[in-house]
Amino acid sequence: MMLIPAHHFRNIERKPEYLQPEKCVPPPHPSAVGTMWFIRDGCGIACAIVTWFLVLYAEFVVLFVMLIPSRDYVYSIINGIVFNLLAFLALASHCRAMLTDPGAVPKGNATKEFIESLQLKPGQVVYKCPKCCSIKPDRAHHCSVCKRCIRKMDHHCPWVNNCVGENNQKYFVLFTMYIALISLHALIMVGFHFLHCFEEDWTNLLQAYGLTREETAEARISLHEKKQPLKVSSTECSSFSPPTTVILLILLCFEGLLFLIFTSVMFGTQVHSICTDETGIEQLKKEERRWAKKTKWMNMKAVFGHPFSLGWASPFATPDQGKADPYQYVV
């Protein structure tokens, strides 16, 4: 099968007969201010629910299996505050990434009136999307799930049930960062919990049989040969039975390790994409750069807002990206 260069389709879109503005239905009237953006995709909604369930499962295991039963109150309070704060920021970032318009182009705006309003000069061209009948700004791509053209579309992520584009890339980056942090934090706490509980149980076993570690090593006595009743309490490490505790912690380890790897890779690719000012689709299609090259710091500020502040790490701070350029449709 012969591959057709991406610019070939662009050349087709430039032809006057391809635009066919008379066949486009005028765009609907703008919706009321404050209308929530939400994609009604079954797979995306299911993935979003699973994401929340996994975070809440980690919250349950961390609090009720590891921290609350612990006798070290300082350790429990500090780790509880840190983990809950990171989990809250992760879920808040997930909501902002899912419910924020990623930069959708008005649907059906490829009308004769709109094209005339652009006041095109000789030699200037515009691109039309044949799927949503809209005039595409430069660097916009059509998403088959959202059924819209998205400005600076990077990819469609089912885990946030939305496209990652110009307006919500910051929230997606924060989501991957905070998920990676809580996964790492949970794995560290599970490691300390296992070490602490094994130490506790081993010490309690020796005390139950009236032996010290040195005496056990020297005499090489098997604990199973002792006839004394075993009286060891497991409530110091968990309020659940030992088998249940082990299963819950192993599942948390598997979840934490999987999401740590996945979100760390996603976070790294997103930061690289921002610094190079090249979306994932543009890298995949190897599109020719038609936009001005900026420094990495300027690209970061374009996504996270001007100037640098703690708001960069907050999913509640909306980045100031400036007003839309009315000539962004023209090439």
Short mmCIF file of C-alpha atoms in Angstrom, two decimals:
data_model
loop_
_atom_site.label_atom_id
_atom_site.label_comp_id
_atom_site.label_asym_id
_atom_site.label_seq_id
_atom_site.Cartn_x
_atom_site.Cartn_y
_atom_site.Cartn_z
CA MET A 1 0.00 0.00 0.00
CA MET A 2 1.40 3.37 -1.01
CA LEU A 3 1.55 6.02 1.71
CA ILE A 4 0.17 9.42 0.75
CA PRO A 5 1.97 12.41 2.27
CA ALA A 6 -0.02 14.51 4.74
CA HIS A 7 0.49 17.67 2.66
CA HIS A 8 -1.36 16.00 -0.23
CA PHE A 9 -4.62 16.19 1.72
CA ARG A 10 -3.86 19.79 2.62
CA ASN A 11 -3.51 20.63 -1.07
CA ILE A 12 -6.90 19.06 -1.76
CA GLU A 13 -8.47 21.06 1.07
CA ARG A 14 -7.19 24.27 -0.49
CA LYS A 15 -9.16 23.87 -3.71
CA PRO A 16 -12.23 26.10 -3.96
CA GLU A 17 -14.49 23.27 -5.09
CA TYR A 18 -13.52 21.30 -1.98
CA LEU A 19 -14.80 23.96 0.44
CA GLN A 20 -18.36 23.93 -0.91
CA PRO A 21 -19.63 26.44 1.68
CA GLU A 22 -23.17 26.22 0.33
CA LYS A 23 -23.39 22.61 1.61
CA CYS A 24 -22.51 23.51 5.18
CA VAL A 25 -25.28 24.07 7.68
CA PRO A 26 -24.71 27.26 9.68
CA PRO A 27 -23.33 26.59 13.17
CA PRO A 28 -25.83 26.47 16.03
CA HIS A 29 -26.21 29.46 18.28
CA PRO A 30 -23.63 29.63 21.07
CA SER A 31 -24.73 27.73 24.13
CA ALA A 32 -25.39 29.43 27.43
CA VAL A 33 -22.41 30.60 29.43
CA GLY A 34 -21.25 27.98 31.91
CA THR A 35 -22.38 24.96 29.90
CA MET A 36 -20.22 22.00 30.83
CA TRP A 37 -18.13 20.25 28.19
CA PHE A 38 -18.64 16.49 28.38
CA ILE A 39 -18.06 13.76 25.80
CA ARG A 40 -20.78 11.09 25.76
CA ASP A 41 -18.56 8.15 24.89
CA GLY A 42 -19.28 4.83 26.60
CA CYS A 43 -15.68 3.63 26.60
CA GLY A 44 -14.38 6.96 27.88
CA ILE A 45 -16.98 7.16 30.66
CA ALA A 46 -16.13 3.60 31.75
CA CYS A 47 -12.40 4.39 31.78
CA ALA A 48 -13.01 7.55 33.81
CA ILE A 49 -15.06 5.60 36.36
CA VAL A 50 -12.33 2.95 36.59
CA THR A 51 -9.75 5.71 37.17
CA TRP A 52 -11.71 7.11 40.09
CA PHE A 53 -12.32 3.62 41.49
CA LEU A 54 -8.60 2.79 41.45
CA VAL A 55 -7.67 6.05 43.18
CA LEU A 56 -10.35 5.49 45.84
CA TYR A 57 -9.17 1.89 46.29
CA ALA A 58 -5.63 3.14 46.92
CA GLU A 59 -7.09 5.68 49.36
CA PHE A 60 -8.92 2.92 51.23
CA VAL A 61 -5.90 0.62 51.53
CA VAL A 62 -3.52 3.42 52.54
CA LEU A 63 -5.83 4.75 55.24
CA PHE A 64 -7.55 1.69 56.69
CA VAL A 65 -4.87 -0.96 56.17
CA MET A 66 -1.64 0.96 56.74
CA LEU A 67 -2.03 4.34 58.43
CA ILE A 68 -4.95 4.18 60.87
CA PRO A 69 -3.86 0.90 62.57
CA SER A 70 -0.30 2.21 62.98
CA ARG A 71 0.83 3.20 66.47
CA ASP A 72 3.21 5.81 65.08
CA TYR A 73 0.78 8.73 64.99
CA VAL A 74 3.28 11.22 63.57
CA TYR A 75 4.06 8.88 60.67
CA SER A 76 0.35 8.30 60.02
CA ILE A 77 -0.62 11.97 60.15
CA ILE A 78 2.18 13.20 57.89
CA ASN A 79 1.75 10.48 55.29
CA GLY A 80 -2.03 10.72 55.48
CA ILE A 81 -1.98 14.47 54.78
CA VAL A 82 0.52 14.13 51.91
CA PHE A 83 -1.26 11.19 50.26
CA ASN A 84 -4.73 12.71 50.57
CA LEU A 85 -3.53 16.06 49.21
CA LEU A 86 -1.91 14.42 46.19
CA ALA A 87 -4.98 12.23 45.59
CA PHE A 88 -7.27 15.27 45.80
CA LEU A 89 -5.13 17.20 43.31
CA ALA A 90 -5.02 14.17 40.98
CA LEU A 91 -8.81 13.81 40.95
CA ALA A 92 -9.29 17.57 40.58
CA SER A 93 -6.89 17.57 37.62
CA HIS A 94 -8.78 14.63 36.14
CA CYS A 95 -12.07 16.53 36.38
CA ARG A 96 -10.60 19.66 34.80
CA ALA A 97 -9.03 17.65 31.96
CA MET A 98 -12.31 15.81 31.36
CA LEU A 99 -14.73 18.74 31.65
CA THR A 100 -12.69 21.46 29.91
CA ASP A 101 -13.20 22.25 26.24
CA PRO A 102 -9.86 21.15 24.75
CA GLY A 103 -10.10 23.76 22.00
CA ALA A 104 -12.98 22.65 19.79
CA VAL A 105 -13.45 24.55 16.54
CA PRO A 106 -17.04 25.81 16.02
CA LYS A 107 -18.90 23.10 14.17
CA GLY A 108 -20.28 23.93 10.73
CA ASN A 109 -18.60 27.33 10.40
CA ALA A 110 -17.44 26.65 6.83
CA THR A 111 -20.23 28.85 5.52
CA LYS A 112 -20.02 31.43 2.77
CA GLU A 113 -20.61 34.24 5.26
CA PHE A 114 -17.81 33.13 7.57
CA ILE A 115 -15.33 32.69 4.71
CA GLU A 116 -16.17 36.16 3.45
CA SER A 117 -15.71 37.59 6.95
CA LEU A 118 -12.09 36.37 6.91
CA GLN A 119 -11.39 38.84 4.08
CA LEU A 120 -8.91 36.55 2.37
CA LYS A 121 -6.22 38.20 0.31
CA PRO A 122 -4.92 36.79 -2.97
CA GLY A 123 -2.78 33.72 -2.26
CA GLN A 124 -4.25 33.07 1.18
CA VAL A 125 -6.02 29.75 1.72
CA VAL A 126 -8.14 28.11 4.38
CA TYR A 127 -8.65 24.45 5.25
CA LYS A 128 -12.01 22.77 5.60
CA CYS A 129 -12.75 19.62 7.58
CA PRO A 130 -15.12 17.42 5.53
CA LYS A 131 -16.28 15.57 8.67
CA CYS A 132 -17.52 18.43 10.85
CA CYS A 133 -17.83 21.03 8.06
CA SER A 134 -15.65 23.59 9.85
CA ILE A 135 -12.82 25.85 8.78
CA LYS A 136 -9.78 24.38 10.48
CA PRO A 137 -7.26 26.66 12.16
CA ASP A 138 -3.63 25.86 11.64
CA ARG A 139 -2.48 22.82 13.69
CA ALA A 140 -6.05 21.63 14.29
CA HIS A 141 -7.03 17.98 13.76
CA HIS A 142 -10.33 16.16 13.72
CA CYS A 143 -11.17 13.73 16.55
CA SER A 144 -13.48 10.90 15.57
CA VAL A 145 -14.59 10.40 19.20
CA CYS A 146 -15.32 14.04 20.03
CA LYS A 147 -16.58 14.54 16.45
CA ARG A 148 -14.95 17.96 16.40
CA CYS A 149 -11.77 19.57 15.15
CA ILE A 150 -9.49 20.32 18.12
CA ARG A 151 -6.86 23.05 18.16
CA LYS A 152 -3.36 21.69 18.83
CA MET A 153 -4.80 18.24 19.43
CA ASP A 154 -2.22 15.92 20.97
CA HIS A 155 -4.33 12.76 21.30
CA HIS A 156 -7.66 11.49 22.58
CA CYS A 157 -7.28 9.94 26.03
CA PRO A 158 -10.05 7.54 27.14
CA TRP A 159 -8.88 7.77 30.77
CA VAL A 160 -10.00 11.40 30.90
CA ASN A 161 -12.76 10.86 28.33
CA ASN A 162 -11.58 13.85 26.33
CA CYS A 163 -9.07 15.08 23.82
CA VAL A 164 -5.84 16.62 25.07
CA GLY A 165 -5.62 19.92 23.27
CA GLU A 166 -4.78 23.58 23.54
CA ASN A 167 -7.05 24.40 26.50
CA ASN A 168 -6.69 21.37 28.77
CA GLN A 169 -3.15 20.10 28.24
CA LYS A 170 -2.06 21.65 31.53
CA TYR A 171 -4.67 19.67 33.48
CA PHE A 172 -3.71 16.43 31.74
CA VAL A 173 -0.04 16.96 32.57
CA LEU A 174 -0.93 17.66 36.22
CA PHE A 175 -3.14 14.56 36.29
CA THR A 176 -0.32 12.29 35.10
CA MET A 177 2.13 13.94 37.50
CA TYR A 178 -0.05 13.58 40.60
CA ILE A 179 -1.04 10.00 39.74
CA ALA A 180 2.65 9.13 39.39
CA LEU A 181 3.40 10.78 42.75
CA ILE A 182 0.64 9.01 44.69
CA SER A 183 1.63 5.71 43.06
CA LEU A 184 5.24 6.19 44.16
CA HIS A 185 4.14 7.30 47.63
CA ALA A 186 1.87 4.26 48.00
CA LEU A 187 4.63 1.86 46.93
CA ILE A 188 7.04 3.37 49.45
CA MET A 189 4.47 3.08 52.26
CA VAL A 190 3.71 -0.53 51.32
CA GLY A 191 7.43 -1.33 51.45
CA PHE A 192 7.80 0.23 54.90
CA HIS A 193 4.62 -1.51 56.05
CA PHE A 194 5.84 -4.94 55.00
CA LEU A 195 9.23 -4.40 56.65
CA HIS A 196 7.65 -3.07 59.84
CA CYS A 197 5.08 -5.87 60.09
CA PHE A 198 7.58 -8.64 59.40
CA GLU A 199 9.82 -7.14 62.05
CA GLU A 200 6.91 -6.92 64.48
CA ASP A 201 5.65 -10.43 63.79
CA TRP A 202 9.15 -11.96 64.04
CA THR A 203 9.79 -10.20 67.33
CA ASN A 204 6.41 -11.28 68.70
CA LEU A 205 7.06 -14.87 67.67
CA LEU A 206 10.37 -14.96 69.52
CA GLN A 207 8.81 -13.36 72.58
CA ALA A 208 5.95 -15.85 72.48
CA TYR A 209 8.44 -18.73 72.63
CA GLY A 210 10.67 -17.05 75.18
CA LEU A 211 13.68 -16.81 72.90
CA THR A 212 15.96 -14.10 71.56
CA ARG A 213 17.23 -13.88 68.00
CA GLU A 214 20.69 -15.01 69.06
CA GLU A 215 19.37 -18.00 70.95
CA THR A 216 17.26 -19.06 68.01
CA ALA A 217 20.19 -18.79 65.60
CA GLU A 218 22.56 -20.69 67.88
CA ALA A 219 20.22 -23.50 68.82
CA ARG A 220 18.65 -23.73 65.32
CA ILE A 221 15.37 -24.67 66.98
CA SER A 222 12.35 -24.89 64.72
CA LEU A 223 9.45 -22.87 66.02
CA HIS A 224 7.10 -25.62 64.94
CA GLU A 225 8.66 -27.99 67.45
CA LYS A 226 7.55 -25.77 70.35
CA LYS A 227 4.36 -26.77 72.13
CA GLN A 228 3.59 -23.37 73.63
CA PRO A 229 0.45 -21.67 72.30
CA LEU A 230 1.10 -18.84 69.89
CA LYS A 231 -0.32 -15.53 71.05
CA VAL A 232 0.48 -12.85 68.49
CA SER A 233 -1.84 -9.95 67.75
CA SER A 234 -2.08 -8.68 64.17
CA THR A 235 -4.01 -5.54 65.03
CA GLU A 236 -0.75 -3.60 65.35
CA CYS A 237 -0.18 -3.83 61.59
CA SER A 238 -3.71 -4.01 60.23
CA SER A 239 -7.30 -4.18 61.38
CA PHE A 240 -7.90 -6.91 58.80
CA SER A 241 -6.87 -10.55 58.93
CA PRO A 242 -3.33 -11.34 57.68
CA PRO A 243 -4.48 -13.02 54.42
CA THR A 244 -6.83 -10.13 53.60
CA THR A 245 -4.12 -7.59 54.42
CA VAL A 246 -1.58 -9.33 52.18
CA ILE A 247 -4.05 -9.53 49.26
CA LEU A 248 -5.01 -5.84 49.59
CA LEU A 249 -1.37 -4.75 49.73
CA ILE A 250 -0.32 -6.93 46.79
CA LEU A 251 -3.14 -5.51 44.66
CA LEU A 252 -2.11 -2.00 45.67
CA CYS A 253 1.52 -2.77 44.74
CA PHE A 254 0.45 -4.04 41.33
CA GLU A 255 -1.77 -1.00 40.74
CA GLY A 256 0.86 1.45 41.97
CA LEU A 257 3.66 -0.04 39.89
CA LEU A 258 1.53 -0.19 36.74
CA PHE A 259 0.28 3.39 37.04
CA LEU A 260 3.67 4.72 38.11
CA ILE A 261 5.26 3.43 34.89
CA PHE A 262 2.34 4.43 32.66
CA THR A 263 1.82 7.96 34.00
CA SER A 264 5.55 8.67 34.26
CA VAL A 265 5.97 7.84 30.58
CA MET A 266 2.92 9.95 29.69
CA PHE A 267 4.18 12.85 31.80
CA GLY A 268 7.60 12.70 30.14
CA THR A 269 6.16 12.60 26.62
CA GLN A 270 3.81 15.49 27.37
CA VAL A 271 6.58 17.69 28.78
CA HIS A 272 8.76 16.86 25.79
CA SER A 273 5.88 17.69 23.45
CA ILE A 274 5.37 21.04 25.20
CA CYS A 275 9.06 21.95 25.15
CA THR A 276 9.41 21.14 21.46
CA ASP A 277 6.05 22.76 20.65
CA GLU A 278 5.02 19.73 18.63
CA THR A 279 1.93 17.68 19.41
CA GLY A 280 1.81 13.91 19.39
CA ILE A 281 -0.13 13.85 16.12
CA GLU A 282 2.34 16.23 14.49
CA GLN A 283 5.22 14.01 15.58
CA LEU A 284 3.44 10.89 14.36
CA LYS A 285 2.59 12.39 10.96
CA LYS A 286 5.95 14.18 10.76
CA GLU A 287 4.19 17.34 9.68
CA GLU A 288 6.24 20.20 8.39
CA ARG A 289 6.69 22.96 10.94
CA ARG A 290 4.72 26.01 9.81
CA TRP A 291 4.81 27.95 13.06
CA ALA A 292 7.44 30.13 14.71
CA LYS A 293 9.94 28.37 16.90
CA LYS A 294 10.05 29.52 20.53
CA THR A 295 12.21 28.72 23.52
CA LYS A 296 11.30 25.83 25.81
CA TRP A 297 10.50 28.24 28.64
CA MET A 298 8.13 30.23 26.44
CA ASN A 299 6.41 27.02 25.37
CA MET A 300 5.96 25.99 29.01
CA LYS A 301 4.47 29.38 29.87
CA ALA A 302 2.15 29.15 26.87
CA VAL A 303 0.62 25.96 28.35
CA PHE A 304 0.78 26.63 32.09
CA GLY A 305 0.23 30.40 32.02
CA HIS A 306 2.11 33.63 32.52
CA PRO A 307 4.09 34.16 34.66
CA PHE A 308 5.65 31.25 36.59
CA SER A 309 3.89 30.73 39.95
CA LEU A 310 2.41 28.08 42.23
CA GLY A 311 -0.61 28.20 39.94
CA TRP A 312 1.34 26.00 37.54
CA ALA A 313 0.83 23.10 39.97
CA SER A 314 -2.82 23.92 40.69
CA PRO A 315 -5.66 22.39 38.65
CA PHE A 316 -7.85 25.28 39.82
CA ALA A 317 -5.73 27.99 38.18
CA THR A 318 -6.78 28.58 34.58
CA PRO A 319 -3.74 29.48 32.43
CA ASP A 320 -3.84 32.84 30.70
CA GLN A 321 -3.26 31.92 27.06
CA GLY A 322 -4.40 35.19 25.55
CA LYS A 323 -7.19 35.85 23.10
CA ALA A 324 -7.71 33.78 19.97
CA ASP A 325 -6.17 35.16 16.82
CA PRO A 326 -8.92 35.94 14.30
CA TYR A 327 -6.47 35.15 11.46
CA GLN A 328 -5.50 31.71 12.80
CA TYR A 329 -7.66 30.13 10.06
CA VAL A 330 -5.68 31.78 7.27
CA VAL A 331 -2.44 30.45 5.81
#
